[in-house]
GROMACS .gro file of C-alpha atoms in nm:
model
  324
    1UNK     CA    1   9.235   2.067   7.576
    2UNK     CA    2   8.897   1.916   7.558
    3UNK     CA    3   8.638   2.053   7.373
    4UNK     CA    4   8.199   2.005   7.383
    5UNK     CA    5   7.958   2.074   7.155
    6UNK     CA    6   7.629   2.065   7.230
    7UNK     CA    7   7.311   2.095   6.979
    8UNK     CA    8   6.948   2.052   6.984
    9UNK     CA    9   6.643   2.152   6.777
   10UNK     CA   10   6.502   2.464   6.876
   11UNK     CA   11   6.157   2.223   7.007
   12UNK     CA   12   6.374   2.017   7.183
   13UNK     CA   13   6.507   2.084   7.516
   14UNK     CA   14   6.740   1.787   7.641
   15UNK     CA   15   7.049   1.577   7.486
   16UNK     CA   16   7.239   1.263   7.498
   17UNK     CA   17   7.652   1.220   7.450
   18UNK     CA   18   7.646   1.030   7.129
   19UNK     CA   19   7.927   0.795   7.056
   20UNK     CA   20   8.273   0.964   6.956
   21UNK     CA   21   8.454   0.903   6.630
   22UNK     CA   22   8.775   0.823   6.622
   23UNK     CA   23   8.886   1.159   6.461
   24UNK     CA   24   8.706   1.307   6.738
   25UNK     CA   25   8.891   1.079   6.999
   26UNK     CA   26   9.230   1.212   6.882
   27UNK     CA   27   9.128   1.602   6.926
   28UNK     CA   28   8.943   1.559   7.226
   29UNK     CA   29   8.583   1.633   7.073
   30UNK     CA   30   8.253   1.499   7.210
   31UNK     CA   31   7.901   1.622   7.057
   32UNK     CA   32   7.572   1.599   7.215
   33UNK     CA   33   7.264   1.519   7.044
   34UNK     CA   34   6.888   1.582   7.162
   35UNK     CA   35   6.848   1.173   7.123
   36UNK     CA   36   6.733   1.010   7.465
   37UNK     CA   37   6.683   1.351   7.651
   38UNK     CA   38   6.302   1.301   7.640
   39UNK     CA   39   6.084   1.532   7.467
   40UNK     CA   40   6.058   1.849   7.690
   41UNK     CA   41   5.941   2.182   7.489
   42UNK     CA   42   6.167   2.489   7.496
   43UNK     CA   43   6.088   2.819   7.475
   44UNK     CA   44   6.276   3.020   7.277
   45UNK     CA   45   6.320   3.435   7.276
   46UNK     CA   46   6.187   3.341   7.656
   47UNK     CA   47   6.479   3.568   7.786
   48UNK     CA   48   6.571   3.321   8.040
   49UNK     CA   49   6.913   3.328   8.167
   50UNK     CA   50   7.119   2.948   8.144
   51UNK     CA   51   7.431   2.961   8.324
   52UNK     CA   52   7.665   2.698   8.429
   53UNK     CA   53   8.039   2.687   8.577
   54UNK     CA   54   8.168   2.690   8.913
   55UNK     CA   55   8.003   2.468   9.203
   56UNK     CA   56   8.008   2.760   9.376
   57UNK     CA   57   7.849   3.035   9.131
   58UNK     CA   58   7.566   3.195   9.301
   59UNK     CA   59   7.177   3.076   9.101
   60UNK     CA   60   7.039   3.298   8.854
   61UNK     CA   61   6.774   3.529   9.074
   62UNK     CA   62   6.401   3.459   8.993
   63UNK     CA   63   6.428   3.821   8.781
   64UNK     CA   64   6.635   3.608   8.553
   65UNK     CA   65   6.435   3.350   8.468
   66UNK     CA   66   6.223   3.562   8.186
   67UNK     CA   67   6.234   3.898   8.005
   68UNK     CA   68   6.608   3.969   8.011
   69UNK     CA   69   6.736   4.143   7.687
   70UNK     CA   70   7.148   4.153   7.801
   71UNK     CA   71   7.395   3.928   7.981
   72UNK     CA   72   7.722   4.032   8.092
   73UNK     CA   73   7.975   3.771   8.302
   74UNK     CA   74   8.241   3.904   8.568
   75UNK     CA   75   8.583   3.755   8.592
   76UNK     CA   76   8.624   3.779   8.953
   77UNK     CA   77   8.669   3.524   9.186
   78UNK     CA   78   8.286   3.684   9.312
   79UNK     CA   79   8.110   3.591   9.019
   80UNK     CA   80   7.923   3.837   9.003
   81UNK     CA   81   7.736   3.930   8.683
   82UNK     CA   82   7.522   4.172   8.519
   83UNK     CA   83   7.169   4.154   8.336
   84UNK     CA   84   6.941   4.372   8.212
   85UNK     CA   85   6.507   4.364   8.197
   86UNK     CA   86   6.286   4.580   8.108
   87UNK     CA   87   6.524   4.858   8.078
   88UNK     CA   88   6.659   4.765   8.470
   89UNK     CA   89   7.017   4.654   8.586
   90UNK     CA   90   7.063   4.374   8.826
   91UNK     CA   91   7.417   4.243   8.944
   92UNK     CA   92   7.411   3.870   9.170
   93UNK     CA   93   7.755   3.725   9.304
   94UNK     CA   94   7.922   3.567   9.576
   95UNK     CA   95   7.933   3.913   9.736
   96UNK     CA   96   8.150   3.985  10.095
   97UNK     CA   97   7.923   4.251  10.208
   98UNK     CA   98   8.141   4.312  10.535
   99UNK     CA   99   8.372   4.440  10.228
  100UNK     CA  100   8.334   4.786  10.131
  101UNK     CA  101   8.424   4.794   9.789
  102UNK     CA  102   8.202   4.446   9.742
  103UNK     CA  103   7.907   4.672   9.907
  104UNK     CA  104   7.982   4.949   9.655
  105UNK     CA  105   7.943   4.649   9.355
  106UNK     CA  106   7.655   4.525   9.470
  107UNK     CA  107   7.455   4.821   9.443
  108UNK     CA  108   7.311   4.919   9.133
  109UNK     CA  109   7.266   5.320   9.123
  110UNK     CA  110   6.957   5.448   9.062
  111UNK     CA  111   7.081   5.579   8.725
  112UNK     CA  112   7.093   5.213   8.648
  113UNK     CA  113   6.704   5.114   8.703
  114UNK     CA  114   6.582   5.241   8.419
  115UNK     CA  115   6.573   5.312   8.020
  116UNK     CA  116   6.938   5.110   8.014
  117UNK     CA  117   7.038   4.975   7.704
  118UNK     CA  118   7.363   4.781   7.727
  119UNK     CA  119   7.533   4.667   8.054
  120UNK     CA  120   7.955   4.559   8.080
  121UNK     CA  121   8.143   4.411   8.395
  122UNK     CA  122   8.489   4.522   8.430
  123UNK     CA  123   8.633   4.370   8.752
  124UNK     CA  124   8.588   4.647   9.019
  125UNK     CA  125   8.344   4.813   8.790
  126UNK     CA  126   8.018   4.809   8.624
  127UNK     CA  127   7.870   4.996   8.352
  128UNK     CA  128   7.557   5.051   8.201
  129UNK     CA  129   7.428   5.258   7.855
  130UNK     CA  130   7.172   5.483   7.873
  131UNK     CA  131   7.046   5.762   7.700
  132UNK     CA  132   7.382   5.734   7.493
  133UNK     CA  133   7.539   5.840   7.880
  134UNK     CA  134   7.760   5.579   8.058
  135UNK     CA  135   7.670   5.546   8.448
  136UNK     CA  136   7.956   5.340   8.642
  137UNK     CA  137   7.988   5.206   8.997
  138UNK     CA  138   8.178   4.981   9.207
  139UNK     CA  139   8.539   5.058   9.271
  140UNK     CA  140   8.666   5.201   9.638
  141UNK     CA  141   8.539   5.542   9.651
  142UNK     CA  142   8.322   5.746   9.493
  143UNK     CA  143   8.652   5.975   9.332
  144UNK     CA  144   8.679   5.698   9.119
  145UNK     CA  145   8.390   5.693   8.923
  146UNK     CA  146   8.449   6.030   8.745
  147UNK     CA  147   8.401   5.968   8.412
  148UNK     CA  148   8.520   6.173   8.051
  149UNK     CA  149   8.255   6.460   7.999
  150UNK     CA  150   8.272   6.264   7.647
  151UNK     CA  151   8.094   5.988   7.769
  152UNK     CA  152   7.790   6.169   7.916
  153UNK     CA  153   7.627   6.147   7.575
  154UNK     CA  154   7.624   5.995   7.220
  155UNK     CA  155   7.812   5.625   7.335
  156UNK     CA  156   7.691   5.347   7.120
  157UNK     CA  157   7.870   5.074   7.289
  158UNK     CA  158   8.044   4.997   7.590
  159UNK     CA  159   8.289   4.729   7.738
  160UNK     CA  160   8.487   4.579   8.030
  161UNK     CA  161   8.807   4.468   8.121
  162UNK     CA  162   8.791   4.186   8.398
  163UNK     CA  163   9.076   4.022   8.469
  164UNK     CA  164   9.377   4.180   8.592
  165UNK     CA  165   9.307   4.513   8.471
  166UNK     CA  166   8.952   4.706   8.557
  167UNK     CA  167   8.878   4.971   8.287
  168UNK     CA  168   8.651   5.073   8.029
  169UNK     CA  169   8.634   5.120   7.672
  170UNK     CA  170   8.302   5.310   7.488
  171UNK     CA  171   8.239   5.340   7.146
  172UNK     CA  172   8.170   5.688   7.041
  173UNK     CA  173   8.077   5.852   6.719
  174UNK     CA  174   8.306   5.565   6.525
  175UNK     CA  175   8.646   5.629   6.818
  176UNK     CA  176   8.740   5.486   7.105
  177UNK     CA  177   8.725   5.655   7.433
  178UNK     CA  178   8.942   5.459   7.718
  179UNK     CA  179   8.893   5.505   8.096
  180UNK     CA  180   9.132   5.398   8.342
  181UNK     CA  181   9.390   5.237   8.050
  182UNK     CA  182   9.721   5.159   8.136
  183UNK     CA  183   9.806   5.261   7.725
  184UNK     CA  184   9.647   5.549   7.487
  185UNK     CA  185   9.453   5.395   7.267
  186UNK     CA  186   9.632   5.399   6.915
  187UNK     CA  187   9.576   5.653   6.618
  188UNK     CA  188   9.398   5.415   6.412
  189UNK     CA  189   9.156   5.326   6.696
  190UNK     CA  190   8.985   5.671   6.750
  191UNK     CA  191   8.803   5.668   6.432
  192UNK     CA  192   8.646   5.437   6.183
  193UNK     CA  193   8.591   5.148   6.454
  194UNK     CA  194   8.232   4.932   6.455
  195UNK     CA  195   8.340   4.679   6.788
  196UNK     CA  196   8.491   4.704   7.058
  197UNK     CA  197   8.647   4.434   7.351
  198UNK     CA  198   8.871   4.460   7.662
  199UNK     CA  199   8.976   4.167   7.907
  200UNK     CA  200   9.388   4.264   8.006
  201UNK     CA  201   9.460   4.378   7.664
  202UNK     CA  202   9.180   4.584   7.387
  203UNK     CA  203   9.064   4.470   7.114
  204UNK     CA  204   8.895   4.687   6.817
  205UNK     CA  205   8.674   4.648   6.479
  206UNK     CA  206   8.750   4.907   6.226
  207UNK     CA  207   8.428   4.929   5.943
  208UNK     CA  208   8.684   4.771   5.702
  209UNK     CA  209   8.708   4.404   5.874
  210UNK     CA  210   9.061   4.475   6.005
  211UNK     CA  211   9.085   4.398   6.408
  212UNK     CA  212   9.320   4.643   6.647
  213UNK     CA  213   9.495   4.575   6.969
  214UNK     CA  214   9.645   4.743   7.234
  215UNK     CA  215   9.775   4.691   7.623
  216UNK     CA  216  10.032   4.715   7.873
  217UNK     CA  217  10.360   4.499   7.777
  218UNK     CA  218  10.162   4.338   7.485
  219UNK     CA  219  10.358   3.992   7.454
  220UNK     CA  220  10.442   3.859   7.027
  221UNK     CA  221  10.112   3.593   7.074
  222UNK     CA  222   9.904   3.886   7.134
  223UNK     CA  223   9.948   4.058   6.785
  224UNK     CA  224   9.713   4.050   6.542
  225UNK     CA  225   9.739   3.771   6.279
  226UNK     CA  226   9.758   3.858   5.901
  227UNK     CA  227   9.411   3.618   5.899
  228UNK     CA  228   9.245   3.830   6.111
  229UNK     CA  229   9.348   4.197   5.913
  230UNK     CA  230   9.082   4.188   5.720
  231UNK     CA  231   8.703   4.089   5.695
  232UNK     CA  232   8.647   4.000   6.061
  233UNK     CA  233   8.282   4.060   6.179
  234UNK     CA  234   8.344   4.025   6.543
  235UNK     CA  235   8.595   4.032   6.846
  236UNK     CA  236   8.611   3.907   7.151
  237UNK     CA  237   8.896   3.934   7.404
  238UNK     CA  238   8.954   3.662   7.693
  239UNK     CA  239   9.264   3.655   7.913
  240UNK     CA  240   9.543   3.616   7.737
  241UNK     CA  241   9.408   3.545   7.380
  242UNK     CA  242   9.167   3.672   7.149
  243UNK     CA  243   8.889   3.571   6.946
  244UNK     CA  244   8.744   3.712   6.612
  245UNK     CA  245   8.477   3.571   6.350
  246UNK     CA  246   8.573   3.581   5.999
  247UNK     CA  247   8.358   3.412   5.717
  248UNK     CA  248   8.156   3.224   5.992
  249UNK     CA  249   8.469   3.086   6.134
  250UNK     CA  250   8.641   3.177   6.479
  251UNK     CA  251   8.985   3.286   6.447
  252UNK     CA  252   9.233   3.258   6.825
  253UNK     CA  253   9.530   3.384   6.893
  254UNK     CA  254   9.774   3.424   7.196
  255UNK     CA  255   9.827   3.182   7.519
  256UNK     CA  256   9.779   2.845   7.452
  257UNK     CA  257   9.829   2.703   7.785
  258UNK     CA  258   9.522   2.528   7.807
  259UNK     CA  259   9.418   2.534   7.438
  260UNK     CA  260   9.231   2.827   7.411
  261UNK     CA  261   9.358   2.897   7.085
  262UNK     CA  262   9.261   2.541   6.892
  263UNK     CA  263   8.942   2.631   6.774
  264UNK     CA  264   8.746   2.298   6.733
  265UNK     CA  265   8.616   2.214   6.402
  266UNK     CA  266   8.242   2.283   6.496
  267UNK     CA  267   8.345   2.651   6.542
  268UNK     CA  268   8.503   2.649   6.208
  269UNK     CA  269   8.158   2.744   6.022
  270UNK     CA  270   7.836   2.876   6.031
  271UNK     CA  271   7.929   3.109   6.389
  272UNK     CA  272   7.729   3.381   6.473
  273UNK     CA  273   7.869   3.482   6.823
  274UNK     CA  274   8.149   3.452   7.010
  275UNK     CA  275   8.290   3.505   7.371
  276UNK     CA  276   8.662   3.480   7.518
  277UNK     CA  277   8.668   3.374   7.897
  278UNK     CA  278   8.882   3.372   8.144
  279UNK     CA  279   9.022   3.039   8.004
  280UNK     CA  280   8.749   2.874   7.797
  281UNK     CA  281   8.625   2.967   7.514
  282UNK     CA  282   8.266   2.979   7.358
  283UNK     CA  283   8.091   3.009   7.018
  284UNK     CA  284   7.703   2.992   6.891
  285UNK     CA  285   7.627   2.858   6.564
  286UNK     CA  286   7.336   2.942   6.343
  287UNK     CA  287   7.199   2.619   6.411
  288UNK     CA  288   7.165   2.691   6.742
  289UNK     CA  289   7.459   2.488   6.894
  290UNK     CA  290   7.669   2.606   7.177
  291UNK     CA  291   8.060   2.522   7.148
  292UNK     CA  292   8.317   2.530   7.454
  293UNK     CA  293   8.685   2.475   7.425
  294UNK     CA  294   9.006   2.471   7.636
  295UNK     CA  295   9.015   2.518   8.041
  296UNK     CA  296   8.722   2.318   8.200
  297UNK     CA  297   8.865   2.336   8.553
  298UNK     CA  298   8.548   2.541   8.632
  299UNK     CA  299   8.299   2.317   8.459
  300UNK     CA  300   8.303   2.564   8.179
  301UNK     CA  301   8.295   2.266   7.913
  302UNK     CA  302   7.967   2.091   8.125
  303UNK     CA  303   7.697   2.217   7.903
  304UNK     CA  304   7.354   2.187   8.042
  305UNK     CA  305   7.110   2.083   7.748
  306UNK     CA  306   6.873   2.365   7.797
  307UNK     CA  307   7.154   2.629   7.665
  308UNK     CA  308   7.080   2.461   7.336
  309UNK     CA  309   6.704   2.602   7.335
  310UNK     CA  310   6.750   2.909   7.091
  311UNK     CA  311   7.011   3.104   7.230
  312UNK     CA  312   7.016   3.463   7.163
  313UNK     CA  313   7.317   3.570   7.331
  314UNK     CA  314   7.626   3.452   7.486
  315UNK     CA  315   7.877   3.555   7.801
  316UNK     CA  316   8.186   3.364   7.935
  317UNK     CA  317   8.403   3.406   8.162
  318UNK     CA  318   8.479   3.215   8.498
  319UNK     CA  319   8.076   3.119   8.469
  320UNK     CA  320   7.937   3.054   8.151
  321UNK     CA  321   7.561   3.168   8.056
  322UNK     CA  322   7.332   3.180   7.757
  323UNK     CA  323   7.034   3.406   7.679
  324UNK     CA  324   6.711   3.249   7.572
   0.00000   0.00000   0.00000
């Protein structure tokens, strides 16, 4: 496993790797400073999209460079992604438009274009919120796409599941509706729930702190730890392992192939967001510092030193971004 941290003042945009500590040595921990980056100003609640990962990831389009209000990263060996200005859905990825069902992906509905208010990838799929109505697309035909009447009004929240599974989850009047599952969702998930996250297995909040999971063969690792029964604030599911924030700390459980459960110590306090990738991991702090762990095949661990300008929001998964 190797593990970054990078973190700047909110004036500063730029960094330098400062010299590691031996305790840092032996877990594999560098941190980046703003020291020798020069002195470049940032611009914070810009809504400029910061993304970084595969050689090959398509660029942000110029729409992203300002005004965005939501981020949402695919899993799919497209990259595509989702983001969301001035009420408007756009989607950019490696796209095989001699592919059909990459054609279908590609195209935001008109639905889509306006008055949205939260956006989710999920593999063959995207959604978007609005009105309290989900509106999906992608897939292979257009039989597909029908959707529970239940989600043609009063969703709060939607999410994903990239990966190896392509379904949905929304968040409706404190229950769980599922689309496309390969398992009900559970008793205790269809009322009382404040969160909810999907990669190959679910994830759920319930208003008392206690986290919820469900999925198809759900391996031991994949249980929910005692720690994480009660008082968690957030949840995030990645492939293979979760993540949840409890007192300001991240809490991981599940595969550890390429440490994406050893939480490094500068996700151990003062986190305000967090986001499971495909097999990274990534954490904001209140300070403002971005925090990557585990698989960094992808680059996922390179940080670029504007992330660190005020980041708003997060999104991992084979491409890492960062809202502004």
């Amino acid at each position: 496993m190797r593990t970054v941290a990078v973190g700047l003042p909110a004036a500063v945009l730029g960094g330098t790797v400062s010299q590691v500590s031996p305790a840092q040595a032996r877990s594999g921990t560098e941190s980046i400073t703003a020291e020798g980056y020069g002195q470049q100003a940032c611009a914070p609640d810009s809504g400029k999209i910061v993304q970084w990962g595969p050689a090959n990831a398509p660029a942000v389009p110029a729409a992203g460079l300002s005004g965005v209000t939501a981020i949402s990263t695919g899993a799919c060996a497209n990259l595509y992604n989702l983001m969301l200005k001035d009420g408007k859905v756009t989607t950019w990825g490696n796209f095989n438009l001699n592919d059909p069902n990459q054609q279908r992906l590609s195209r935001v509905p008109v639905a889509a274009t306006r008055d949205v208010t939260a956006i989710a990838t999920a593999g063959a799929y995207s959604f978007a919120l609005r009105d309290g109505g989900v509106i999906v697309w992608g897939g292979t035909h257009d039989t597909q796409l029908s959707l529970p009447e239940a989600t043609k009004s009063g969703v709060t929240a939607i999410a994903g599941a990239n990966g190896g599974s392509s379904y949905g989850l929304f968040l409706k009047d404190g229950g769980v509706i599922q689309w496309r599952g390969y398992v009900d969702v559970p008793d205790e998930a269809k009322e009382g729930i404040v969160a909810i996250s999907a990669r190959q297995h679910a994830l759920a909040l319930r208003e008392d702190g206690r986290v919820i999971t469900w999925g198809p063969d759900l391996p031991a690792n994949l249980q929910v730890p005692a720690e994480a029964q009660s008082g968690v604030t957030a949840i995030s599911a990645g492939a293979g392992f979760s993540l949840a924030l409890k007192d300001g700390a991240v809490l991981a459980w599940g595969n550890n192939e390429y440490g994406q459960v050893e939480v490094p110590y500068e996700a151990q306090s003062d986190v305000v967001a967090i986001s499971a990738g495909n097999l990274a991991s990534m954490a904001l702090t209140a300070s403002g510092q971005i925090v990557t762990w585990a698989y960094d095949f992808y680059g996922q661990l390179d940080i670029p030193a504007e992330a660190n300008c005020g980041a708003s929001a997060i999104s991992c998964g084979y491409v890492c971004m960062v809202l502004l």
